[in-house]
């Protein structure tokens, strides 16, 4: 008779067809799900992020039991809870006396290293299954990257399109004749457009008990629980997916870079938390978006733009994370050392764009990619904030933030901390970009047209100061040739005034 197999399921593995379950025997397997203190406090996660993950875990355990699995579930407030994955594995071994452990690989270096020690620690064979919810294996990404001087996402994305066949015609060519329609996806939006709103899911008894516990136990963590809106089951996540496909996808492409005061969602899907926890399958989602295009329900620029974020960018940053190693988070190519300003945790700033992006982040544990890259990330970059502190903030405050996806996006793409492994240039801009893509500047006490003086937009002087102080590292970047030529054309007095204006503002942080 076969012995018991212990199958731990982590908080971002809430998939019913998880790799470690596919060949598991229903009768002899015990699924172990653990809410542990270590995972809630290694950074100060947003209250709503903690509540979302724990509520989704508890609902997932219920779904697994309904399918006949034996689930051993350890709640955070269990008085005997050891507080760590390894401590709970040890207690589960005492309860169930398993012959072996099987687990789907972890998404983060620190958890991976913990799991790799279990065989020696517990004297049991441990099988680690590859996470087949991703399209590219670790080896496939490394093979693609091998020997390349530049690891540009665009070319990796094309390989993922070829592998999946998504948006390819019968000859294997990209639909419409181009791989990428990003140039068509940069329209500013207007307040009078009819915008879809994501479903705000009502908390059931399970979710409400989690919210109450988080409010009490994590009172000193950032963010609010007052606006909790997340789907916490597969069924609810599927409803939000359908709402996006039917109501938002058709205009997602045009307005995916737009920002409007008081409109946190616009035409975005709000699906990344569900993809990153496992409540939705990314490839299935992309095939449904593809079907919307073929059925005439969404234009090509919208379908391609969304699919590129999933099978292109999401897969690519995961590849970068695992290829670069556990020291990636310590890199600081631009040697930025300024502390993260307090207003990242309060939203209390006169810069309207920052107040909007941070305010909705603290309320909702959500901001879309342009708000993250070109508002909060751009400010941190041009102000010279320590990229590790910026990384920790992003990991803390966003419900979809797991280190494998957040760290390359923040340290590499947003802060240029890896020196260009991920981004071909720093994503730095003055207030002009923000004014072009949003209505934020019209609501701000600062004047986006002014470069210096007390009422000048801080982004303007900070942008030129950023270029000047990093010239030794960035002047040779071909994509920055024009900004550096523009800087060189300014006379000495103007350069001095810009840098002094930046210094005065930075002294107030």
Short mmCIF file of C-alpha atoms in Angstrom, two decimals:
data_model
loop_
_atom_site.label_atom_id
_atom_site.label_comp_id
_atom_site.label_asym_id
_atom_site.label_seq_id
_atom_site.Cartn_x
_atom_site.Cartn_y
_atom_site.Cartn_z
CA UNK A 1 0.00 0.00 0.00
CA UNK A 2 1.34 3.43 -0.98
CA UNK A 3 2.35 5.74 1.84
CA UNK A 4 1.25 9.31 2.37
CA UNK A 5 2.57 12.14 0.20
CA UNK A 6 2.63 15.59 1.79
CA UNK A 7 1.95 18.30 -0.82
CA UNK A 8 2.49 21.86 0.45
CA UNK A 9 0.62 24.52 -1.54
CA UNK A 10 1.92 28.08 -1.24
CA UNK A 11 -0.12 31.26 -1.28
CA UNK A 12 0.64 32.02 -4.92
CA UNK A 13 -0.18 28.48 -6.06
CA UNK A 14 -3.97 28.61 -5.91
CA UNK A 15 -4.47 26.65 -9.14
CA UNK A 16 -6.66 23.57 -9.29
CA UNK A 17 -4.34 21.94 -11.83
CA UNK A 18 -1.09 22.79 -10.05
CA UNK A 19 1.87 20.73 -11.29
CA UNK A 20 2.33 18.93 -7.95
CA UNK A 21 -1.32 17.78 -8.05
CA UNK A 22 -1.45 16.42 -11.59
CA UNK A 23 -0.07 12.97 -10.81
CA UNK A 24 -0.96 12.96 -7.11
CA UNK A 25 -3.18 10.24 -5.70
CA UNK A 26 -6.37 11.59 -4.18
CA UNK A 27 -6.48 8.85 -1.54
CA UNK A 28 -2.91 9.01 -0.26
CA UNK A 29 -2.10 12.72 -0.53
CA UNK A 30 -2.39 15.38 2.17
CA UNK A 31 -2.39 18.94 0.91
CA UNK A 32 -0.80 21.34 3.39
CA UNK A 33 -1.72 25.02 3.23
CA UNK A 34 -0.01 27.37 5.66
CA UNK A 35 -0.62 30.95 6.70
CA UNK A 36 2.67 31.85 8.37
CA UNK A 37 3.86 35.02 10.06
CA UNK A 38 7.17 35.07 8.18
CA UNK A 39 5.37 35.64 4.89
CA UNK A 40 3.28 38.53 6.20
CA UNK A 41 6.06 40.52 7.86
CA UNK A 42 9.32 40.01 5.88
CA UNK A 43 8.22 43.36 4.44
CA UNK A 44 5.26 45.38 5.73
CA UNK A 45 2.70 44.25 3.19
CA UNK A 46 -0.38 46.39 2.53
CA UNK A 47 -3.27 45.29 4.75
CA UNK A 48 -5.48 44.61 1.73
CA UNK A 49 -2.75 42.51 0.09
CA UNK A 50 -2.50 40.27 3.15
CA UNK A 51 -6.28 40.01 3.41
CA UNK A 52 -6.62 39.17 -0.29
CA UNK A 53 -4.06 36.38 -0.24
CA UNK A 54 -5.28 34.80 3.00
CA UNK A 55 -8.94 35.00 1.96
CA UNK A 56 -8.11 33.48 -1.42
CA UNK A 57 -6.14 30.70 0.29
CA UNK A 58 -9.03 29.82 2.59
CA UNK A 59 -11.49 29.74 -0.29
CA UNK A 60 -9.09 27.64 -2.35
CA UNK A 61 -8.77 25.11 0.46
CA UNK A 62 -12.56 24.85 0.46
CA UNK A 63 -12.58 24.28 -3.33
CA UNK A 64 -9.94 21.56 -3.03
CA UNK A 65 -11.90 19.77 -0.31
CA UNK A 66 -15.01 19.87 -2.50
CA UNK A 67 -12.99 18.02 -5.14
CA UNK A 68 -12.13 15.26 -2.69
CA UNK A 69 -8.67 16.29 -1.53
CA UNK A 70 -7.59 16.03 2.10
CA UNK A 71 -6.46 19.52 3.09
CA UNK A 72 -4.58 20.30 6.30
CA UNK A 73 -5.01 24.05 6.70
CA UNK A 74 -3.05 26.10 9.24
CA UNK A 75 -4.45 29.53 10.00
CA UNK A 76 -2.30 32.47 11.00
CA UNK A 77 -3.97 32.74 14.41
CA UNK A 78 -3.62 29.02 15.22
CA UNK A 79 -1.97 29.09 18.68
CA UNK A 80 0.46 26.32 17.66
CA UNK A 81 1.45 27.97 14.37
CA UNK A 82 5.24 27.93 14.15
CA UNK A 83 5.31 31.03 11.92
CA UNK A 84 7.47 29.65 9.08
CA UNK A 85 7.08 27.22 6.20
CA UNK A 86 9.78 24.90 7.52
CA UNK A 87 8.34 24.97 11.03
CA UNK A 88 4.91 24.00 9.72
CA UNK A 89 6.37 21.26 7.51
CA UNK A 90 7.98 19.80 10.65
CA UNK A 91 4.66 19.83 12.51
CA UNK A 92 2.82 18.32 9.53
CA UNK A 93 5.35 15.49 9.36
CA UNK A 94 4.57 14.68 13.00
CA UNK A 95 0.82 14.64 12.27
CA UNK A 96 0.81 12.70 9.00
CA UNK A 97 4.07 10.65 8.94
CA UNK A 98 4.45 11.05 5.15
CA UNK A 99 6.83 8.97 3.07
CA UNK A 100 7.72 11.91 0.86
CA UNK A 101 7.04 15.55 0.04
CA UNK A 102 6.01 16.91 -3.37
CA UNK A 103 5.79 20.62 -4.10
CA UNK A 104 5.57 22.98 -7.06
CA UNK A 105 8.66 25.18 -7.27
CA UNK A 106 8.58 28.45 -5.36
CA UNK A 107 8.42 31.80 -7.13
CA UNK A 108 11.08 33.53 -5.04
CA UNK A 109 14.73 32.86 -4.23
CA UNK A 110 14.37 32.91 -0.43
CA UNK A 111 11.57 30.30 -0.48
CA UNK A 112 13.32 28.20 -3.12
CA UNK A 113 16.44 27.96 -0.96
CA UNK A 114 14.29 26.98 2.04
CA UNK A 115 12.60 24.17 0.09
CA UNK A 116 15.90 22.87 -1.26
CA UNK A 117 17.01 22.28 2.35
CA UNK A 118 13.97 20.20 3.31
CA UNK A 119 15.31 16.84 2.15
CA UNK A 120 18.33 17.09 4.45
CA UNK A 121 16.39 18.82 7.21
CA UNK A 122 13.57 16.27 7.43
CA UNK A 123 15.19 13.10 6.03
CA UNK A 124 12.44 12.65 3.43
CA UNK A 125 12.62 12.64 -0.37
CA UNK A 126 11.38 15.96 -1.79
CA UNK A 127 10.18 16.23 -5.38
CA UNK A 128 10.12 19.79 -6.72
CA UNK A 129 7.89 20.12 -9.78
CA UNK A 130 8.47 22.81 -12.41
CA UNK A 131 5.74 25.46 -12.39
CA UNK A 132 4.03 24.78 -15.71
CA UNK A 133 1.69 27.76 -15.35
CA UNK A 134 4.43 29.69 -17.15
CA UNK A 135 5.10 29.33 -20.87
CA UNK A 136 8.89 29.49 -20.78
CA UNK A 137 10.94 27.19 -18.57
CA UNK A 138 13.97 28.57 -16.77
CA UNK A 139 16.19 26.70 -19.23
CA UNK A 140 14.36 28.06 -22.26
CA UNK A 141 14.90 31.62 -21.09
CA UNK A 142 18.58 30.99 -20.35
CA UNK A 143 19.04 29.37 -23.77
CA UNK A 144 17.41 32.38 -25.43
CA UNK A 145 19.56 34.81 -23.43
CA UNK A 146 22.84 32.94 -23.94
CA UNK A 147 25.42 35.00 -25.81
CA UNK A 148 23.18 38.04 -26.31
CA UNK A 149 24.63 41.48 -25.53
CA UNK A 150 21.15 42.90 -24.97
CA UNK A 151 18.19 40.99 -23.54
CA UNK A 152 15.36 42.93 -25.14
CA UNK A 153 11.85 41.84 -24.26
CA UNK A 154 10.55 42.42 -27.79
CA UNK A 155 12.57 39.57 -29.26
CA UNK A 156 11.77 37.18 -26.41
CA UNK A 157 8.09 38.06 -26.85
CA UNK A 158 8.23 37.01 -30.47
CA UNK A 159 9.56 33.62 -29.41
CA UNK A 160 6.64 33.23 -26.99
CA UNK A 161 4.20 34.11 -29.78
CA UNK A 162 5.80 31.46 -31.97
CA UNK A 163 5.72 28.88 -29.19
CA UNK A 164 2.05 29.46 -28.39
CA UNK A 165 0.84 30.33 -31.89
CA UNK A 166 -1.13 33.25 -30.45
CA UNK A 167 -2.02 35.96 -32.97
CA UNK A 168 -0.16 34.22 -35.79
CA UNK A 169 -1.73 33.70 -39.21
CA UNK A 170 -1.75 30.41 -41.14
CA UNK A 171 1.77 31.16 -42.40
CA UNK A 172 3.16 31.71 -38.92
CA UNK A 173 3.36 35.48 -39.43
CA UNK A 174 2.03 38.03 -36.92
CA UNK A 175 -1.54 39.11 -37.46
CA UNK A 176 -1.72 42.48 -39.18
CA UNK A 177 1.88 42.20 -40.37
CA UNK A 178 3.49 43.59 -37.20
CA UNK A 179 4.52 41.99 -33.92
CA UNK A 180 3.92 45.08 -31.80
CA UNK A 181 1.23 47.79 -31.90
CA UNK A 182 2.46 49.81 -28.95
CA UNK A 183 2.67 52.97 -31.04
CA UNK A 184 -1.15 52.90 -31.32
CA UNK A 185 -1.63 52.52 -27.55
CA UNK A 186 -0.65 55.96 -26.27
CA UNK A 187 -3.78 58.07 -26.41
CA UNK A 188 -4.69 60.37 -23.52
CA UNK A 189 -8.20 59.84 -22.15
CA UNK A 190 -10.98 62.29 -21.39
CA UNK A 191 -13.13 62.43 -18.27
CA UNK A 192 -16.37 62.39 -20.28
CA UNK A 193 -15.74 58.98 -21.80
CA UNK A 194 -17.88 56.16 -20.45
CA UNK A 195 -15.47 54.00 -18.51
CA UNK A 196 -16.21 50.48 -17.30
CA UNK A 197 -15.79 49.81 -13.60
CA UNK A 198 -14.41 46.53 -12.25
CA UNK A 199 -16.67 44.38 -10.14
CA UNK A 200 -16.41 45.15 -6.43
CA UNK A 201 -16.89 41.79 -4.76
CA UNK A 202 -18.76 41.69 -1.47
CA UNK A 203 -16.90 39.96 1.37
CA UNK A 204 -18.50 36.71 2.50
CA UNK A 205 -18.13 35.31 6.02
CA UNK A 206 -14.72 33.77 5.31
CA UNK A 207 -13.33 36.94 3.77
CA UNK A 208 -14.77 39.20 6.45
CA UNK A 209 -13.18 37.13 9.20
CA UNK A 210 -9.83 37.53 7.46
CA UNK A 211 -10.33 41.29 7.07
CA UNK A 212 -11.15 41.61 10.77
CA UNK A 213 -8.09 39.59 11.77
CA UNK A 214 -5.78 41.59 9.48
CA UNK A 215 -7.16 44.90 10.79
CA UNK A 216 -6.31 43.87 14.33
CA UNK A 217 -3.02 42.06 13.77
CA UNK A 218 -1.46 44.34 11.13
CA UNK A 219 -2.66 47.76 12.26
CA UNK A 220 0.81 49.25 11.70
CA UNK A 221 1.06 48.07 8.08
CA UNK A 222 0.41 50.52 5.24
CA UNK A 223 -2.86 50.85 3.39
CA UNK A 224 -6.55 50.63 4.07
CA UNK A 225 -9.06 47.78 4.25
CA UNK A 226 -12.02 50.12 3.77
CA UNK A 227 -12.06 49.65 -0.01
CA UNK A 228 -11.40 45.90 -0.17
CA UNK A 229 -12.75 44.77 -3.53
CA UNK A 230 -10.84 41.68 -4.64
CA UNK A 231 -12.14 38.46 -6.08
CA UNK A 232 -11.09 35.65 -3.73
CA UNK A 233 -12.33 32.57 -5.62
CA UNK A 234 -11.78 31.10 -9.07
CA UNK A 235 -15.39 31.84 -9.91
CA UNK A 236 -15.16 35.50 -8.90
CA UNK A 237 -11.89 35.94 -10.81
CA UNK A 238 -13.60 34.46 -13.88
CA UNK A 239 -16.40 37.01 -13.52
CA UNK A 240 -13.90 39.86 -13.43
CA UNK A 241 -12.16 38.38 -16.48
CA UNK A 242 -15.45 38.30 -18.40
CA UNK A 243 -16.23 41.89 -17.39
CA UNK A 244 -12.86 43.00 -18.77
CA UNK A 245 -13.21 41.09 -22.02
CA UNK A 246 -16.73 42.36 -22.67
CA UNK A 247 -16.51 45.95 -21.47
CA UNK A 248 -12.89 47.16 -21.21
CA UNK A 249 -10.71 45.23 -23.68
CA UNK A 250 -12.04 46.99 -26.82
CA UNK A 251 -10.54 50.31 -25.65
CA UNK A 252 -7.74 48.95 -23.47
CA UNK A 253 -5.19 49.38 -26.25
CA UNK A 254 -5.91 53.01 -27.03
CA UNK A 255 -5.89 54.17 -23.43
CA UNK A 256 -3.59 51.78 -21.59
CA UNK A 257 -1.06 54.57 -20.90
CA UNK A 258 -3.64 57.20 -19.91
CA UNK A 259 -4.19 58.61 -16.40
CA UNK A 260 -7.13 60.58 -15.04
CA UNK A 261 -7.82 62.19 -11.68
CA UNK A 262 -10.16 60.08 -9.57
CA UNK A 263 -10.16 57.17 -12.06
CA UNK A 264 -7.85 54.42 -10.80
CA UNK A 265 -8.96 51.68 -13.20
CA UNK A 266 -9.86 53.15 -16.61
CA UNK A 267 -9.84 50.25 -19.14
CA UNK A 268 -7.34 48.05 -17.30
CA UNK A 269 -8.17 44.45 -16.54
CA UNK A 270 -7.42 44.39 -12.76
CA UNK A 271 -6.51 40.72 -13.32
CA UNK A 272 -2.82 40.65 -12.36
CA UNK A 273 -3.47 39.69 -8.69
CA UNK A 274 -5.48 36.69 -9.90
CA UNK A 275 -2.86 35.64 -12.43
CA UNK A 276 -0.06 35.90 -9.86
CA UNK A 277 -1.90 33.91 -7.18
CA UNK A 278 -3.10 31.24 -9.60
CA UNK A 279 -6.81 32.02 -9.59
CA UNK A 280 -6.60 32.58 -13.37
CA UNK A 281 -4.48 30.81 -15.97
CA UNK A 282 -2.41 33.26 -18.06
CA UNK A 283 -2.35 31.24 -21.28
CA UNK A 284 -6.09 30.61 -21.14
CA UNK A 285 -6.64 34.33 -20.63
CA UNK A 286 -4.48 35.19 -23.64
CA UNK A 287 -6.37 32.72 -25.83
CA UNK A 288 -9.66 34.33 -24.80
CA UNK A 289 -8.29 37.77 -25.69
CA UNK A 290 -7.14 36.36 -29.03
CA UNK A 291 -10.65 34.97 -29.61
CA UNK A 292 -12.12 38.42 -28.94
CA UNK A 293 -9.96 39.78 -31.77
CA UNK A 294 -10.89 37.01 -34.21
CA UNK A 295 -14.57 37.40 -33.32
CA UNK A 296 -14.44 41.12 -34.06
CA UNK A 297 -15.02 42.12 -30.43
CA UNK A 298 -11.68 43.86 -29.89
CA UNK A 299 -9.23 45.61 -32.24
CA UNK A 300 -5.80 44.20 -32.89
CA UNK A 301 -3.92 46.92 -31.00
CA UNK A 302 -5.93 46.12 -27.85
CA UNK A 303 -5.59 42.34 -28.11
CA UNK A 304 -1.89 42.41 -28.99
CA UNK A 305 -1.11 45.03 -26.34
CA UNK A 306 -2.72 42.97 -23.60
CA UNK A 307 -1.24 39.66 -24.75
CA UNK A 308 2.23 41.25 -24.89
CA UNK A 309 1.95 42.15 -21.20
CA UNK A 310 1.23 38.52 -20.29
CA UNK A 311 3.23 36.21 -22.55
CA UNK A 312 5.84 38.85 -23.30
CA UNK A 313 6.61 41.08 -20.35
CA UNK A 314 5.42 38.82 -17.50
CA UNK A 315 7.38 35.83 -18.81
CA UNK A 316 10.39 37.99 -19.58
CA UNK A 317 10.75 39.55 -16.12
CA UNK A 318 10.45 36.10 -14.54
CA UNK A 319 13.29 34.92 -16.76
CA UNK A 320 15.43 37.91 -15.77
CA UNK A 321 14.71 37.35 -12.06
CA UNK A 322 15.85 33.72 -12.04
CA UNK A 323 18.76 34.24 -14.42
CA UNK A 324 20.29 37.15 -12.50
CA UNK A 325 20.31 35.45 -9.12
CA UNK A 326 19.47 36.28 -5.50
CA UNK A 327 21.79 39.32 -5.34
CA UNK A 328 19.81 41.17 -8.03
CA UNK A 329 17.95 43.22 -5.42
CA UNK A 330 21.20 44.71 -4.09
CA UNK A 331 22.27 46.29 -7.38
CA UNK A 332 22.49 50.07 -7.59
CA UNK A 333 24.10 51.07 -10.87
CA UNK A 334 23.40 54.79 -10.46
CA UNK A 335 24.57 54.77 -6.82
CA UNK A 336 21.35 56.41 -5.62
CA UNK A 337 21.27 56.75 -1.83
CA UNK A 338 18.46 59.15 -0.86
CA UNK A 339 15.85 57.72 1.53
CA UNK A 340 12.32 57.08 0.30
CA UNK A 341 10.19 60.12 1.29
CA UNK A 342 7.53 59.63 3.94
CA UNK A 343 4.78 60.68 1.53
CA UNK A 344 5.08 57.31 -0.23
CA UNK A 345 3.31 55.93 2.86
CA UNK A 346 0.87 58.82 3.36
CA UNK A 347 0.13 60.31 -0.05
CA UNK A 348 0.54 63.72 1.58
CA UNK A 349 2.25 65.77 -1.14
CA UNK A 350 1.38 68.82 -3.23
CA UNK A 351 2.44 66.99 -6.40
CA UNK A 352 -1.03 66.02 -7.64
CA UNK A 353 0.19 63.16 -9.83
CA UNK A 354 2.03 61.59 -6.90
CA UNK A 355 -0.88 62.15 -4.52
CA UNK A 356 -3.22 60.45 -6.99
CA UNK A 357 -1.02 57.42 -7.66
CA UNK A 358 -0.01 56.93 -4.02
CA UNK A 359 -3.46 57.69 -2.65
CA UNK A 360 -5.16 55.04 -4.77
CA UNK A 361 -2.33 52.62 -3.97
CA UNK A 362 -2.92 53.02 -0.23
CA UNK A 363 -6.69 52.74 -0.71
CA UNK A 364 -6.79 49.87 -3.21
CA UNK A 365 -3.37 48.14 -3.26
CA UNK A 366 -3.51 48.89 -6.98
CA UNK A 367 -2.11 51.28 -9.57
CA UNK A 368 -1.68 50.58 -13.26
CA UNK A 369 1.67 50.17 -14.98
CA UNK A 370 2.11 53.76 -16.19
CA UNK A 371 1.34 55.17 -12.77
CA UNK A 372 3.97 52.83 -11.33
CA UNK A 373 6.59 53.48 -14.02
CA UNK A 374 6.13 57.13 -14.95
CA UNK A 375 4.77 58.67 -11.74
CA UNK A 376 6.00 57.00 -8.54
CA UNK A 377 8.90 55.20 -10.23
CA UNK A 378 9.96 58.17 -12.35
CA UNK A 379 9.99 60.46 -9.32
CA UNK A 380 12.12 58.02 -7.29
CA UNK A 381 14.54 57.66 -10.20
CA UNK A 382 15.11 61.34 -10.89
CA UNK A 383 15.19 62.18 -7.16
CA UNK A 384 17.97 59.62 -6.60
CA UNK A 385 16.10 57.37 -4.16
CA UNK A 386 17.86 54.17 -3.04
CA UNK A 387 16.46 51.53 -5.45
CA UNK A 388 16.29 48.85 -2.76
CA UNK A 389 13.99 51.06 -0.69
CA UNK A 390 11.87 51.68 -3.80
CA UNK A 391 11.72 47.93 -4.45
CA UNK A 392 10.60 47.21 -0.89
CA UNK A 393 7.82 49.81 -1.18
CA UNK A 394 6.48 48.31 -4.40
CA UNK A 395 6.66 44.81 -2.90
CA UNK A 396 4.75 46.02 0.14
CA UNK A 397 1.94 48.03 -1.36
CA UNK A 398 0.66 46.19 -4.45
CA UNK A 399 -1.61 43.17 -4.25
CA UNK A 400 -0.03 41.62 -7.36
CA UNK A 401 3.55 42.10 -6.13
CA UNK A 402 5.65 38.98 -5.71
CA UNK A 403 9.39 39.40 -5.85
CA UNK A 404 9.89 37.49 -9.12
CA UNK A 405 7.69 39.95 -11.01
CA UNK A 406 8.06 43.10 -8.91
CA UNK A 407 11.84 43.24 -8.44
CA UNK A 408 12.88 43.28 -12.13
CA UNK A 409 10.07 45.73 -12.91
CA UNK A 410 11.15 48.07 -10.11
CA UNK A 411 14.92 47.76 -9.83
CA UNK A 412 15.56 47.06 -13.52
CA UNK A 413 12.85 48.79 -15.54
CA UNK A 414 11.90 51.65 -13.24
CA UNK A 415 15.12 52.48 -11.36
CA UNK A 416 17.81 51.33 -13.84
CA UNK A 417 19.54 49.72 -10.90
CA UNK A 418 20.85 46.83 -13.00
CA UNK A 419 22.62 49.16 -15.43
CA UNK A 420 20.55 48.29 -18.46
CA UNK A 421 20.15 44.51 -18.33
CA UNK A 422 16.39 44.93 -18.57
CA UNK A 423 15.77 48.48 -19.84
CA UNK A 424 17.54 50.04 -22.81
CA UNK A 425 17.49 53.43 -21.06
CA UNK A 426 16.34 54.93 -17.75
CA UNK A 427 12.62 55.75 -17.83
CA UNK A 428 13.13 59.32 -16.66
CA UNK A 429 10.95 62.20 -17.78
CA UNK A 430 10.02 65.76 -16.93
CA UNK A 431 6.49 66.88 -16.21
CA UNK A 432 5.78 67.12 -19.94
CA UNK A 433 5.10 63.39 -20.30
CA UNK A 434 2.73 63.42 -17.33
CA UNK A 435 0.91 66.44 -18.77
CA UNK A 436 0.56 64.71 -22.15
CA UNK A 437 -0.82 61.43 -20.79
CA UNK A 438 -3.01 62.69 -17.93
CA UNK A 439 -5.13 65.52 -16.57
CA UNK A 440 -3.09 65.56 -13.38
CA UNK A 441 -1.16 68.75 -14.10
CA UNK A 442 -4.34 70.79 -14.47
CA UNK A 443 -5.22 69.98 -10.85
CA UNK A 444 -1.76 70.66 -9.39
CA UNK A 445 -0.49 73.67 -7.46
CA UNK A 446 2.77 73.39 -9.41
CA UNK A 447 3.05 74.75 -12.95
CA UNK A 448 4.16 72.07 -15.40
CA UNK A 449 5.32 74.77 -17.85
CA UNK A 450 7.83 76.22 -15.39
CA UNK A 451 11.26 74.70 -14.84
CA UNK A 452 12.54 76.68 -11.87
CA UNK A 453 11.05 78.59 -8.96
CA UNK A 454 8.84 77.65 -6.03
CA UNK A 455 5.77 77.00 -8.18
CA UNK A 456 7.60 75.06 -10.93
CA UNK A 457 6.79 71.38 -11.41
CA UNK A 458 9.47 69.50 -9.42
CA UNK A 459 9.75 66.86 -12.14
CA UNK A 460 11.23 69.43 -14.53
CA UNK A 461 14.32 70.49 -12.58
CA UNK A 462 14.77 66.98 -11.15
CA UNK A 463 14.85 65.52 -14.67
CA UNK A 464 17.70 67.76 -15.80
CA UNK A 465 19.51 67.32 -12.50
CA UNK A 466 19.23 63.54 -12.94
CA UNK A 467 20.86 63.72 -16.37
CA UNK A 468 23.62 66.05 -15.14
CA UNK A 469 24.60 64.10 -12.05
CA UNK A 470 24.59 60.76 -13.91
CA UNK A 471 26.32 61.94 -17.08
CA UNK A 472 29.37 59.73 -16.48
CA UNK A 473 27.16 56.63 -16.57
CA UNK A 474 24.47 57.65 -19.07
CA UNK A 475 25.91 60.08 -21.60
CA UNK A 476 27.04 57.25 -23.86
CA UNK A 477 23.54 55.75 -24.08
CA UNK A 478 22.33 56.23 -27.66
CA UNK A 479 18.72 56.63 -26.55
CA UNK A 480 19.72 59.60 -24.37
CA UNK A 481 21.76 61.38 -27.02
CA UNK A 482 19.08 64.00 -27.70
CA UNK A 483 18.44 64.92 -24.03
CA UNK A 484 22.15 65.31 -23.44
CA UNK A 485 22.48 67.49 -26.54
CA UNK A 486 19.62 69.63 -25.21
CA UNK A 487 21.37 69.89 -21.84
CA UNK A 488 24.62 70.93 -23.50
CA UNK A 489 22.80 73.70 -25.41
CA UNK A 490 21.66 75.36 -22.19
CA UNK A 491 23.89 78.16 -21.03
CA UNK A 492 25.74 77.88 -17.75
CA UNK A 493 23.29 80.11 -15.87
CA UNK A 494 20.28 78.01 -16.91
CA UNK A 495 22.03 74.77 -15.99
CA UNK A 496 22.96 76.23 -12.61
CA UNK A 497 19.40 77.45 -11.99
CA UNK A 498 17.93 74.03 -12.81
CA UNK A 499 20.33 72.19 -10.54
CA UNK A 500 19.85 74.66 -7.68
CA UNK A 501 16.07 74.38 -8.05
CA UNK A 502 16.35 70.58 -7.88
CA UNK A 503 18.58 70.79 -4.80
CA UNK A 504 16.17 73.10 -2.98
CA UNK A 505 13.28 70.72 -3.63
CA UNK A 506 15.26 67.65 -2.59
CA UNK A 507 16.17 69.36 0.67
CA UNK A 508 12.46 69.44 1.54
CA UNK A 509 11.99 65.67 1.22
#
